[in-house]
Amino acid sequence: MRYNLKSALWISLFIAIVFVMQKLIPGFTDFFILDTKLAFFRPWALLSAIFLHSSIPHLFYNLFALALFGSILEHIIGTKKFLILFFISGLAASIASIPFYTRVLGASGAIFSILGMLAILRPKMMVWVYSVPMPMILALLVWAAGDVLGIFVPTNTANIAHLSGLFVGVAAGLYFRKDFAEKKSKEKEVFIDEEKVREWEKNF
């Protein structure tokens, strides 16, 4: 499979540019953010809100995850499937957020789908979570537990959007696991002809 990082990195760059526009253009964020009360009248916001971010730390953490894990997943499943996953999961996260939040923005839902699919396809891949190394599948459970807890402990994080994206990613991973699961390398049996060995011993 051809190694291609273009989509994950180009989306990251686009999000960074959008963040600059948020800071420079008055009303930019308000026009593209998902205001759940107006979602029916502003359907574009279901997707446009994915590219908005509320602060530099919010932007940094999402871009770091998107560039790193997104590039890895894109290498595994290809650009087309990666883009489909990104936009479908982002849309699903936005829709799932409507009954629970007033205003929603950020690429976290789409990023959690990337993490979810990657955890299914590469469960043993080691990552660091809170300074502790652990396999990807365990890391996913830790992140999911944090979001479940966040539902009951009020925060400024759209935890349900995260879990929705995660669900899409896990479902996609299970669906495509046979096609993209890491293949175990099998050692080939080596047969050594006894006569050739004796011949080699005589010559050398």
Short mmCIF file of C-alpha atoms in Angstrom, two decimals, residues 48-176:
data_model
loop_
_atom_site.label_atom_id
_atom_site.label_comp_id
_atom_site.label_asym_id
_atom_site.label_seq_id
_atom_site.Cartn_x
_atom_site.Cartn_y
_atom_site.Cartn_z
CA SER A 48 -18.19 23.30 9.79
CA ALA A 49 -18.05 23.12 13.60
CA ILE A 50 -15.59 20.23 13.30
CA PHE A 51 -12.92 22.66 12.11
CA LEU A 52 -13.41 25.23 14.89
CA HIS A 53 -11.61 25.27 18.24
CA SER A 54 -12.11 27.25 21.41
CA SER A 55 -8.52 27.81 22.56
CA ILE A 56 -4.87 27.16 21.75
CA PRO A 57 -4.63 24.11 24.08
CA HIS A 58 -7.83 22.70 22.55
CA LEU A 59 -6.35 23.24 19.08
CA PHE A 60 -2.92 21.84 20.00
CA TYR A 61 -4.13 18.58 21.51
CA ASN A 62 -6.53 17.89 18.66
CA LEU A 63 -3.96 18.67 15.97
CA PHE A 64 -1.37 16.52 17.71
CA ALA A 65 -3.74 13.54 17.83
CA LEU A 66 -5.02 14.10 14.30
CA ALA A 67 -1.57 14.45 12.75
CA LEU A 68 -0.09 11.49 14.64
CA PHE A 69 -2.85 8.91 14.89
CA GLY A 70 -4.58 10.11 11.73
CA SER A 71 -1.40 9.61 9.70
CA ILE A 72 -0.94 6.12 11.10
CA LEU A 73 -4.52 5.11 10.34
CA GLU A 74 -4.45 6.68 6.89
CA HIS A 75 -1.35 4.63 6.09
CA ILE A 76 -3.24 1.47 7.09
CA ILE A 77 -6.64 1.99 5.45
CA GLY A 78 -5.84 4.45 2.68
CA THR A 79 -6.82 8.07 2.07
CA LYS A 80 -10.34 7.49 0.74
CA LYS A 81 -11.53 5.42 3.70
CA PHE A 82 -9.76 7.75 6.11
CA LEU A 83 -11.61 10.79 4.77
CA ILE A 84 -14.95 8.98 4.79
CA LEU A 85 -14.39 7.96 8.42
CA PHE A 86 -13.35 11.48 9.43
CA PHE A 87 -16.38 13.23 7.98
CA ILE A 88 -19.00 10.61 8.83
CA SER A 89 -17.82 10.37 12.44
CA GLY A 90 -17.60 14.14 12.75
CA LEU A 91 -21.16 14.46 11.44
CA ALA A 92 -22.36 11.69 13.78
CA ALA A 93 -20.73 13.41 16.76
CA SER A 94 -22.42 16.70 15.87
CA ILE A 95 -25.84 15.09 15.53
CA ALA A 96 -25.44 13.18 18.79
CA SER A 97 -24.54 16.44 20.56
CA ILE A 98 -27.74 18.28 19.64
CA PRO A 99 -29.95 16.98 22.50
CA PHE A 100 -27.27 17.50 25.15
CA TYR A 101 -25.31 20.70 24.46
CA THR A 102 -26.03 24.31 23.55
CA ARG A 103 -23.02 25.03 21.36
CA VAL A 104 -20.48 22.55 20.03
CA LEU A 105 -17.19 22.89 18.20
CA GLY A 106 -14.01 20.89 17.67
CA ALA A 107 -12.65 17.88 15.81
CA SER A 108 -12.60 15.64 18.88
CA GLY A 109 -15.50 13.43 17.77
CA ALA A 110 -13.77 12.66 14.46
CA ILE A 111 -10.44 12.14 16.22
CA PHE A 112 -11.97 9.69 18.67
CA SER A 113 -13.24 7.69 15.71
CA ILE A 114 -9.66 7.51 14.45
CA LEU A 115 -8.53 6.28 17.86
CA GLY A 116 -11.37 3.76 17.97
CA MET A 117 -10.63 2.25 14.58
CA LEU A 118 -6.89 2.23 15.21
CA ALA A 119 -7.40 0.43 18.53
CA ILE A 120 -9.27 -2.36 16.74
CA LEU A 121 -6.81 -2.68 13.86
CA ARG A 122 -3.65 -2.25 15.95
CA PRO A 123 -4.64 -3.19 19.54
CA LYS A 124 -1.07 -3.93 20.65
CA MET A 125 0.43 -0.66 19.41
CA MET A 126 2.01 1.04 22.43
CA VAL A 127 1.01 4.61 23.34
CA TRP A 128 1.49 6.86 26.35
CA VAL A 129 -1.55 7.82 28.41
CA TYR A 130 -1.02 10.08 31.42
CA SER A 131 2.71 9.24 31.32
CA VAL A 132 1.99 5.49 31.40
CA PRO A 133 2.80 3.23 28.41
CA MET A 134 -0.01 0.88 27.46
CA PRO A 135 -1.39 -0.95 24.41
CA MET A 136 -3.76 1.00 22.20
CA ILE A 137 -6.81 -1.08 23.10
CA LEU A 138 -6.29 -0.42 26.82
CA ALA A 139 -5.66 3.27 26.17
CA LEU A 140 -8.98 3.43 24.35
CA LEU A 141 -10.78 1.99 27.37
CA VAL A 142 -9.11 4.59 29.61
CA TRP A 143 -10.14 7.45 27.31
CA ALA A 144 -13.68 6.07 27.02
CA ALA A 145 -13.96 5.72 30.82
CA GLY A 146 -12.89 9.35 31.20
CA ASP A 147 -15.65 10.47 28.84
CA VAL A 148 -18.28 8.32 30.53
CA LEU A 149 -17.26 9.88 33.85
CA GLY A 150 -17.42 13.32 32.21
CA ILE A 151 -21.08 12.80 31.39
CA PHE A 152 -21.93 12.65 35.09
CA VAL A 153 -19.38 15.25 36.21
CA PRO A 154 -20.20 18.52 34.40
CA THR A 155 -17.31 19.89 32.32
CA ASN A 156 -16.84 22.07 29.26
CA THR A 157 -16.13 18.97 27.19
CA ALA A 158 -18.67 17.40 24.83
CA ASN A 159 -18.09 13.90 26.16
CA ILE A 160 -21.08 12.45 24.31
CA ALA A 161 -19.60 13.71 21.03
CA HIS A 162 -16.36 11.91 21.88
CA LEU A 163 -18.15 8.66 22.65
CA SER A 164 -20.25 8.93 19.49
CA GLY A 165 -17.15 9.30 17.35
CA LEU A 166 -15.53 6.47 19.27
CA PHE A 167 -18.49 4.21 18.53
CA VAL A 168 -18.26 4.94 14.80
CA GLY A 169 -14.53 4.24 14.79
CA VAL A 170 -14.84 0.96 16.68
CA ALA A 171 -17.68 -0.15 14.39
CA ALA A 172 -15.60 0.70 11.32
CA GLY A 173 -12.62 -1.13 12.79
CA LEU A 174 -14.65 -4.27 13.40
CA TYR A 175 -16.11 -4.10 9.90
CA PHE A 176 -12.73 -3.72 8.18
#
